[in-house]
XYZ file of C-alpha atoms in Angstrom:
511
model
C 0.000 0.000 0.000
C 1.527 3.132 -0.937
C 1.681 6.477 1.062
C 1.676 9.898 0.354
C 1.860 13.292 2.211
C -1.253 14.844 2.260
C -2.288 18.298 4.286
C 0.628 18.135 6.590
C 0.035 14.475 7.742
C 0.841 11.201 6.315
C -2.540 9.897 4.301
C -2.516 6.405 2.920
C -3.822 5.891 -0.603
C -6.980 4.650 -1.160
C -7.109 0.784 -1.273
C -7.139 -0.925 -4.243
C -9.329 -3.861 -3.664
C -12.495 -2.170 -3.346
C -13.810 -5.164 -1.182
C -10.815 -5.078 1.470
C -13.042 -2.722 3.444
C -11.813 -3.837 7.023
C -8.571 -2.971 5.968
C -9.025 0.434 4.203
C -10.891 1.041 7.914
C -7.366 0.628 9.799
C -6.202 2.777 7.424
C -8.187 5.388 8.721
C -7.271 4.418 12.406
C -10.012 2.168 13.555
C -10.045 -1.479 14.192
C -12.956 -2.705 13.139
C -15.599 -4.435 15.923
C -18.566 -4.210 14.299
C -20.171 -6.382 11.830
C -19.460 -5.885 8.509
C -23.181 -7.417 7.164
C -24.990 -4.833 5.045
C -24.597 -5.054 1.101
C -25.122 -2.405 -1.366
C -28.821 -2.338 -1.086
C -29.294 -2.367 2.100
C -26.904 0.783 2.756
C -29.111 2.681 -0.041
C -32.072 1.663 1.957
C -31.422 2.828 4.875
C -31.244 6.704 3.460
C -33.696 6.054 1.477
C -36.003 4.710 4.489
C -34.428 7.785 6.995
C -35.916 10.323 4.094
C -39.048 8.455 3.598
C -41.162 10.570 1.757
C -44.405 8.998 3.454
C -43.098 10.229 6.851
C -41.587 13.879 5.618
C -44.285 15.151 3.096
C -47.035 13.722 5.346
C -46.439 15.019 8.560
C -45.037 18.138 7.357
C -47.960 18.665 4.983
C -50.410 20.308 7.197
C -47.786 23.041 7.529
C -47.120 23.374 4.146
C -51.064 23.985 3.519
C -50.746 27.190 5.316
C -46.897 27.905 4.283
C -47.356 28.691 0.757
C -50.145 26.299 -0.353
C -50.251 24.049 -3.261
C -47.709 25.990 -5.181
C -45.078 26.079 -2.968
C -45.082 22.253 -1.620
C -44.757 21.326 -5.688
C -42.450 23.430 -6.530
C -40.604 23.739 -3.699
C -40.267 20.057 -3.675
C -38.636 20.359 -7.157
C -36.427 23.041 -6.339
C -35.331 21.543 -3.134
C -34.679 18.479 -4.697
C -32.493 19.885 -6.930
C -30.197 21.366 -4.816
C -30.579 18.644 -2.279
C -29.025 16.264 -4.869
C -25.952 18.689 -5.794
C -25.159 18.363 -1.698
C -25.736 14.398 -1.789
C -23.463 14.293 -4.710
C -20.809 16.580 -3.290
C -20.932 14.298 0.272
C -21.156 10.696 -1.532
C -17.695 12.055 -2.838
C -16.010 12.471 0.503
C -17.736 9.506 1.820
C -15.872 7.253 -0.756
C -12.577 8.907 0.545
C -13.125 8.358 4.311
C -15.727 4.867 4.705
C -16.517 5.548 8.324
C -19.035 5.427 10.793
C -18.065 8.841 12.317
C -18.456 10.025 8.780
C -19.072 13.903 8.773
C -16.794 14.924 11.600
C -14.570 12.356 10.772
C -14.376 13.800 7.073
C -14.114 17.518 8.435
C -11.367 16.470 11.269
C -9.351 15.211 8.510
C -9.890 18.027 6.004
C -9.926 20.811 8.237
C -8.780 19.682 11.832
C -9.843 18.933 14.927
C -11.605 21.815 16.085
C -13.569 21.682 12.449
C -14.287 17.861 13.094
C -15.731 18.923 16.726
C -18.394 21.427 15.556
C -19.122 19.230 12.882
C -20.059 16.138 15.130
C -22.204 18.003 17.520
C -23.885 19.867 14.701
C -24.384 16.205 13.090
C -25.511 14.936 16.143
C -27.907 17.422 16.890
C -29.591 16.667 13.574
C -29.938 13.111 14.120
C -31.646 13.233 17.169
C -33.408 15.754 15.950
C -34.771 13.537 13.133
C -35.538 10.620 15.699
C -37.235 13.097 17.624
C -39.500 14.498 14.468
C -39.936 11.057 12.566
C -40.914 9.195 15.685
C -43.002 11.880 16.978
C -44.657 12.138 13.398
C -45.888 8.290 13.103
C -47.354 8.960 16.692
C -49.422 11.831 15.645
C -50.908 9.323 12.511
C -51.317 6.337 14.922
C -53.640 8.766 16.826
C -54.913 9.533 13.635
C -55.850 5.797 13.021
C -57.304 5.594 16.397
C -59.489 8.591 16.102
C -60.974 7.053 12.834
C -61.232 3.398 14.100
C -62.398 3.981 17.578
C -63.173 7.753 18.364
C -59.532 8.093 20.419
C -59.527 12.032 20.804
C -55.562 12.516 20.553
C -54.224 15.158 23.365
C -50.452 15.900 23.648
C -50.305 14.006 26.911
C -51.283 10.714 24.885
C -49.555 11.554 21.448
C -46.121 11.683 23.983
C -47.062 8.384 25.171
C -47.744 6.450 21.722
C -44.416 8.724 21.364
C -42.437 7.119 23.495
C -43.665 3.573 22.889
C -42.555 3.906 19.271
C -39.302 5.197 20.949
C -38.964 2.064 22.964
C -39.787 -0.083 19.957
C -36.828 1.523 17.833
C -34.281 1.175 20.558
C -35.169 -2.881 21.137
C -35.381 -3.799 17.606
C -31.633 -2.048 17.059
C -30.578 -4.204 19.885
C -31.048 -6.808 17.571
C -28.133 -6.304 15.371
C -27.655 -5.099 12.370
C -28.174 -7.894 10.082
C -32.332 -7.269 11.350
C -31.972 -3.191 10.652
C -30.473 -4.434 6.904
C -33.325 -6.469 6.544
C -35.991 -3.677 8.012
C -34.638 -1.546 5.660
C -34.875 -3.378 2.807
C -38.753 -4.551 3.268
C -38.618 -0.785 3.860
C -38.037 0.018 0.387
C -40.662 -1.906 -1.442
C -42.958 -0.857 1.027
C -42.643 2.902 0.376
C -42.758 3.034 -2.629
C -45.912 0.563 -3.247
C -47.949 2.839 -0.618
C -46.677 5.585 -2.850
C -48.279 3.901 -5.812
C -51.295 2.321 -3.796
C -52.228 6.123 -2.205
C -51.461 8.053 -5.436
C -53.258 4.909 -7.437
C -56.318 5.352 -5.171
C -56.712 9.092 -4.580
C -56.633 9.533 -8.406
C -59.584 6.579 -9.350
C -62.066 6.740 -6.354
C -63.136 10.347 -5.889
C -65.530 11.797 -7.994
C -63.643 14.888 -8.300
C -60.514 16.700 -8.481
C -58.574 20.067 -7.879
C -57.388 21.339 -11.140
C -53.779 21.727 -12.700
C -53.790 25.364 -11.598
C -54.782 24.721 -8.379
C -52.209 22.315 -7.517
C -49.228 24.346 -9.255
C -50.404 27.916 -8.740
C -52.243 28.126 -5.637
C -50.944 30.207 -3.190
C -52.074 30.228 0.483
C -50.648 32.417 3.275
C -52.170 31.851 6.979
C -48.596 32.955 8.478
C -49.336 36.349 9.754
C -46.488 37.709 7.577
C -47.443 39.487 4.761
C -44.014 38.980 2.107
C -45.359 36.273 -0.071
C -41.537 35.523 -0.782
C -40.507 35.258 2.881
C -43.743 33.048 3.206
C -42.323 30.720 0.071
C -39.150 30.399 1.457
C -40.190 29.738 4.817
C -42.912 26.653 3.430
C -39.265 25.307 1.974
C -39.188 23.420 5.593
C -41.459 20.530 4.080
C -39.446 19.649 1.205
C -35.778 20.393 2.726
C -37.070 18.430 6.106
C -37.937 15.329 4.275
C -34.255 15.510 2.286
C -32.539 14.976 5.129
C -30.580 11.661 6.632
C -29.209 10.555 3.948
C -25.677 10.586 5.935
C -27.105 7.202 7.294
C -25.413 5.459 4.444
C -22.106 6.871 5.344
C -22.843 6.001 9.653
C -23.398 2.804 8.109
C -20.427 2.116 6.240
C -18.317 0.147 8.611
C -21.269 -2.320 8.800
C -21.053 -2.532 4.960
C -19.196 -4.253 2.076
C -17.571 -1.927 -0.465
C -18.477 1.053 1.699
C -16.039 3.041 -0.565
C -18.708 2.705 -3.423
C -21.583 1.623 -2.022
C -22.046 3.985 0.674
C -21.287 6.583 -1.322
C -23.933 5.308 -4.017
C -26.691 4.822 -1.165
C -26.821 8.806 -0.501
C -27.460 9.619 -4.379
C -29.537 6.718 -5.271
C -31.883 7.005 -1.828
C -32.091 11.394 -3.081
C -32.975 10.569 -6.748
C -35.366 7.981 -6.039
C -37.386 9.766 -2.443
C -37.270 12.895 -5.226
C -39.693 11.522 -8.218
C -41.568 9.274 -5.496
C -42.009 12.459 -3.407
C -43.271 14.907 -6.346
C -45.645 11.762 -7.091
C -47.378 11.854 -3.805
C -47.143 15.545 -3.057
C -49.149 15.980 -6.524
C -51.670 12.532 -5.216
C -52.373 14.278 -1.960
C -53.468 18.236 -3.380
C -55.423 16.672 -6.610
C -57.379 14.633 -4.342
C -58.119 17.611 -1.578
C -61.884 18.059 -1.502
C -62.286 20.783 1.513
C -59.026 23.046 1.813
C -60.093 24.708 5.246
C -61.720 21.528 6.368
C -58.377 19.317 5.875
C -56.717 22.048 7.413
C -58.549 21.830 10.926
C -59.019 17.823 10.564
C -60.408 16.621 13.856
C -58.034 13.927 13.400
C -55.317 16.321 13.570
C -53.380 15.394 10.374
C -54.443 17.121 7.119
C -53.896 14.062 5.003
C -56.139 11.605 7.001
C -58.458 14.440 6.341
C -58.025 13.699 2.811
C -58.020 10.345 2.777
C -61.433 10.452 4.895
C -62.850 12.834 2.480
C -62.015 10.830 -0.671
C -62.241 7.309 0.256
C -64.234 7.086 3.439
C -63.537 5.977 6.285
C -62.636 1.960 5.432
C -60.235 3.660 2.976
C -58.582 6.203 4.895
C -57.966 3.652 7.959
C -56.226 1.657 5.409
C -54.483 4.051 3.449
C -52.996 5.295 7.223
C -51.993 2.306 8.096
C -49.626 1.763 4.937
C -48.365 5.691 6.128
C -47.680 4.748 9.871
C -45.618 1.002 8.990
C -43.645 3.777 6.432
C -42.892 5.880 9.369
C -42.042 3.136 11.818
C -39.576 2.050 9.487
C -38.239 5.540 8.867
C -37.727 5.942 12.550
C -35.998 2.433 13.401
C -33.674 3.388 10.216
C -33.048 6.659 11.563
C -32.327 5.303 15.369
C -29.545 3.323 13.445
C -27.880 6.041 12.246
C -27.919 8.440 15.108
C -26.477 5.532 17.086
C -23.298 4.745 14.852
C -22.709 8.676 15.163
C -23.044 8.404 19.241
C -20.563 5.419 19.023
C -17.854 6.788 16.653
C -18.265 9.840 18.321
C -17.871 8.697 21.592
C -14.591 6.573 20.268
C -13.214 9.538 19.929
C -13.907 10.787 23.200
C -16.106 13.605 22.056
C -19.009 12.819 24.234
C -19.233 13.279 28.013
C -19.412 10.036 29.951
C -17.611 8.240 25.834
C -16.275 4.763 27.791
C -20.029 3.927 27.917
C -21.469 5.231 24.856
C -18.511 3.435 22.728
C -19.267 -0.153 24.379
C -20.390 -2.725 21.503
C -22.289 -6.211 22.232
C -19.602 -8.920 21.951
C -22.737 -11.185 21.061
C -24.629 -8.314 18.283
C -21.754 -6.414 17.759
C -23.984 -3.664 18.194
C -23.558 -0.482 20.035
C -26.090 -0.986 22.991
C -25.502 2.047 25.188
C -25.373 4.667 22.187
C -28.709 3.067 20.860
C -30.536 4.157 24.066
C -28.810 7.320 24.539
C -30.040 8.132 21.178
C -34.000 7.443 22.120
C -33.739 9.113 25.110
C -32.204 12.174 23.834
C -34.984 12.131 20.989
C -37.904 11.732 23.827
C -36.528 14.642 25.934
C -36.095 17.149 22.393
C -39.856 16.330 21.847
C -40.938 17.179 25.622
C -41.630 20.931 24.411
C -44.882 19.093 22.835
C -46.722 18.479 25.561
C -46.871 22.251 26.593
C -46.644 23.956 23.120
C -48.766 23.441 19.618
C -45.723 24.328 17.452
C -43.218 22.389 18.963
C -43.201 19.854 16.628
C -42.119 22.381 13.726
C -39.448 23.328 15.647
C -38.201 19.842 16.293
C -38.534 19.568 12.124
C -36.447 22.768 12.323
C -34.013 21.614 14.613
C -33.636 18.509 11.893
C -32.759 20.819 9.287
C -30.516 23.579 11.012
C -28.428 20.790 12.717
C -27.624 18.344 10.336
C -27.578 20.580 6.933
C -24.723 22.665 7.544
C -22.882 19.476 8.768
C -23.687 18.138 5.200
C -21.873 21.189 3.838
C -18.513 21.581 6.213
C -17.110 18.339 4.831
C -17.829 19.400 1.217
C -16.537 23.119 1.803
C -13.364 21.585 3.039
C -13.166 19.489 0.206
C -13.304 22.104 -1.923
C -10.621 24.531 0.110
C -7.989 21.438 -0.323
C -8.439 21.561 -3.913
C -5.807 18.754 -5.293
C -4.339 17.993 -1.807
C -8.097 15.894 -1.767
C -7.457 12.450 -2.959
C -10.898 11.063 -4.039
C -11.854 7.669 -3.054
C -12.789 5.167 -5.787
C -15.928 6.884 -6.462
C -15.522 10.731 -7.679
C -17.380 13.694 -9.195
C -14.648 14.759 -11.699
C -14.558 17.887 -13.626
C -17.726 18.008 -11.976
C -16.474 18.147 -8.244
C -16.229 21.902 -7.832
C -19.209 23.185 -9.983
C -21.481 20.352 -7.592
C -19.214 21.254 -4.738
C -20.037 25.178 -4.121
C -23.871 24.654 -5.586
C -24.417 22.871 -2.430
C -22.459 24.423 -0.049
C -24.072 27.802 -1.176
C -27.597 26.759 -0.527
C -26.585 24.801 2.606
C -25.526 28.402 4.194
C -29.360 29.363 2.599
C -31.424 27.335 4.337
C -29.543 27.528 7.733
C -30.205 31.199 7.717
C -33.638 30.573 6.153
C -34.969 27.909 8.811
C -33.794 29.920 11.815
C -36.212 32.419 11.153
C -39.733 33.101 13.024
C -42.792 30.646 10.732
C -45.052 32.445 12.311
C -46.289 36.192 12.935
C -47.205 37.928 15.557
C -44.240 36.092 17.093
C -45.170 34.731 21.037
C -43.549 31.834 22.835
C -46.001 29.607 21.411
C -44.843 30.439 17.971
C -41.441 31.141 18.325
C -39.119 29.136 16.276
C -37.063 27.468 19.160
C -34.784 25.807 16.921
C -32.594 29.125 17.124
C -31.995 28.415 20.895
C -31.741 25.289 20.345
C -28.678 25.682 17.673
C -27.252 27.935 19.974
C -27.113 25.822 23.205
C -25.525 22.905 21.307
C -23.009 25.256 19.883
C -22.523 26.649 23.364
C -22.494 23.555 25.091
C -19.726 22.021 22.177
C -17.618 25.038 23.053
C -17.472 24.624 26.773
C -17.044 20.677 26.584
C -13.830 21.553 24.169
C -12.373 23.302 26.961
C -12.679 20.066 28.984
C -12.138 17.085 26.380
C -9.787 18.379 24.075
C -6.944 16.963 25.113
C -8.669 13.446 25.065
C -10.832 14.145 21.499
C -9.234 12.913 18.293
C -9.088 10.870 15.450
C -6.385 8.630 15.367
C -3.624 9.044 13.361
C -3.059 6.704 10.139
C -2.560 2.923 10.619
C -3.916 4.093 14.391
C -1.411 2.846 17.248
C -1.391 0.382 20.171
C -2.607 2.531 22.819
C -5.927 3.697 20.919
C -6.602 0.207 19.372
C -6.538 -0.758 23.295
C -8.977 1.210 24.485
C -11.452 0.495 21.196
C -10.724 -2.650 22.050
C -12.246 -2.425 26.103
C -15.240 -0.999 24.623
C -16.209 -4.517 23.337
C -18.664 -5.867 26.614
């Protein structure tokens, strides 16, 4: 294996047998302990499941109806979409370079340094349990949903938090399981998205008698936000679209768990973008065509717009069903996503990044799975949702949090990237020519939407409508800075080939 001096430290080339994976991971510094069991497809299905459009565009499109309307969920889906896939191809890149499950930080504490890597993991992090927080918290406002319709259940935040937090508890056992079950989850997960795609968009276009016209779904405007720009309104309804494009790291958390991560991971983020973007548009345009009462499926007593719609167009038989094939979407969206945020919580805490990291880096001898980070990951999710029970738009803040945490961790990798210029050496799978044009594209609109989704949804602005994803940026950043002060000395990727004394300890972490 040959060597070469890269960035002031010595970088090994990228390994030539694409399939020597394990190795290629010492490379980096890590001996590998966990189990190397996920293929090709089952790394794309995991992003693809974390994005699930039938969890993103459905629980987000309620706000959407009153954040721009028709107009702005279609073509804001398009144009998000877009821009989202310029940032998935600009990350798959570095991802083929640097296989690992720490994956962002790791990339940006390579690139950039240490102190880059740091921000970069906590901003990561934030998003992840952000997104556990949002997508578990979304399938338990549709199971109340489904139990309003079957049986009259009259969902209050007090029992949404506790169908909440059973959900929670179901993600966290099944992970437990190893990951050979969260492969196979993920897979089923695939086919079954995108058959309740066809089956909803299939049914809401032959039952109803009637439909909302061309216009109406691609020119409709609709503005209940109390702010009177129509553009500041547009780009605010961007949340729906740019919420449901996120996760997609999850195939690069993943890749120590999968063969040929140096292709296939970086594969998994573009395919799982591409495909969640025409199955997206598809249901987006399903859902608006078949709306019979705007206002109505606006103030649904079931408290999700789109089980208004389904009600409305298919009756009540129907729209039981139709939620049903919605809620199994979003459980497996969730378990996906509890997978992820838990290979983040163990590589960070390998690296000592994490306060109380001998725990959080442990790993089943009998699963070789990472036990302790998989419950530190629920129960960080259950406490970022607690706002709910007190506050109606809590849950768009949680979506917010999503975005603002893990989007500009997307980007720091990439911008780094970029400021090496040829000091990069791509990994086996590379943008080209293309690398830079891609490259900025997405770190420009990355430094958009941060701004963007940091500002107030709603006006007046009160503490019920605040957007509390601002403080909540802000207290992770805060928090990150003070913990520096305390774990720096003890926080850092290990140096090429690793050494004895840090293979040690990764090796005590196995219980």
């Amino acid at each position: 294996m040959s060597r070469t001096l890269w960035a002031g430290q010595e970088r090994p080339a990228p390994a030539t047998d694409a399939t020597d994976e394990e190795q290629r991971l010492r490379e980096l510094g890590y001996q590998p302990v966990l189990a190397r069991r996920m293929g090709g497809f089952g790394n794309f299905a995991i992003s693809f499941s974390v994005i699930s459009v039938l969890s993103g565009c459905m629980t987000l499109y309620g706000f959407g109806l009153g954040t721009g309307g028709p107009a702005v969920m279609m073509w804001g889906w398009v144009g998000v979409g877009l821009f989202v896939l310029c940032v998935g191809l600009a990350l798959a890149e570095v991802t083929s370079a640097y296989p690992t499950s720490g994956a962002l930080y790791y990339m940006a504490d390579r690139l950039g340094g240490r102190r880059w890597g740091w921000y970069t993991g906590w901003l990561n992090l934030l998003g992840l349990l952000g997104a556990i927080a949002g997508i578990d918290y979304g399938a338990a406002l549709f199971t109340g949903a489904f139990l309003n319709l079957q049986w009259g259940f009259e969902p209050t935040p007090g029992s949404t938090f506790v169908i909440f937090l059973c959900i929670l508890l179901l993600h966290a056992v099944l992970n437990l399981f190893g990951v050979r079950l969260v492969s196979l989850l993920n897979s089923v997960s695939v086919w079954w998205h995108l058959a309740g795609v066809a089956v909803i968009v299939g049914a809401l276009a032959i039952v109803p008698d009637q439909h909302r016209s061309a216009g109406f779904v691609f020119t409709e405007f609709v503005n209940d936000t109390g702010w009177a720009n129509p553009f500041y309104v547009a780009a605010v309804g961007l949340l729906l679209a740019q919420y449901t494009f996120s996760g997609y790291d999850a195939s690069a958390h993943l890749s120590e768990e999968t063969a040929n991560a140096s292709v296939s991971a970086a594969k998994g983020i573009v395919r799982a973008i591409w495909v969640s973007w025409l199955a997206g548009f598809a249901l987006l345009a399903g859902l608006t065509f078949a709306i019979q009462d705007y206002a109505a499926t606006q103030n649904s007593a079931t408290g999700v717009p789109p089980a208004q719609i389904f009600l409305d167009a298919l009756g009540s038989g129907g729209a039981s069903a139709l939620l049903l094939v919605v809620i199994v979407a979003q459980l497996f969206c969730g378990n996906a996503e509890v997978a992820a945020a838990s290979r983040m919580v163990f590589a960070f805490s390998r690296d000592n990044a994490l306060p109380g990291s001998a725990l959080w880096r442990k790993v089943s001898a009998r699963t070789q799975t990472p036990v302790p980070a998989v419950w530190l990951s629920v129960g960080v999710a259950a406490a970022l949702a607690l706002p709910s029970l007190y506050s109606a738009t809590a849950y768009g803040a949680v979506t917010a949090i999503n975005v603002i945490g893990i989007t500009p961790a997307y980007a720091i990798p990439v911008l780094l990237r970029l400021r090496a210029g040829n000091r990069f050496r791509p990994g086996p799978w590379s943008l080209g020519r293309w690398s830079k044009p891609i490259g900025w594209t997405a770190v420009v609109w990355v430094g958009l939407v941060t701004v963007l989704f940091c500002l107030p949804q709603k006006s007046p602005v009160t503490v019920d409508s605040m957007n509390y994803a601002v403080i909540a940026l802000v207290v992770v950043l805060v928090l990150a800075t003070a913990w520096w002060y305390v774990a720096r000395r003890s926080y850092g990727t290990p140096a090429a080939y690793g050494n004895a004394k840090e293979q040690a300890e990764i090796a005590e972490g196995i219980v």
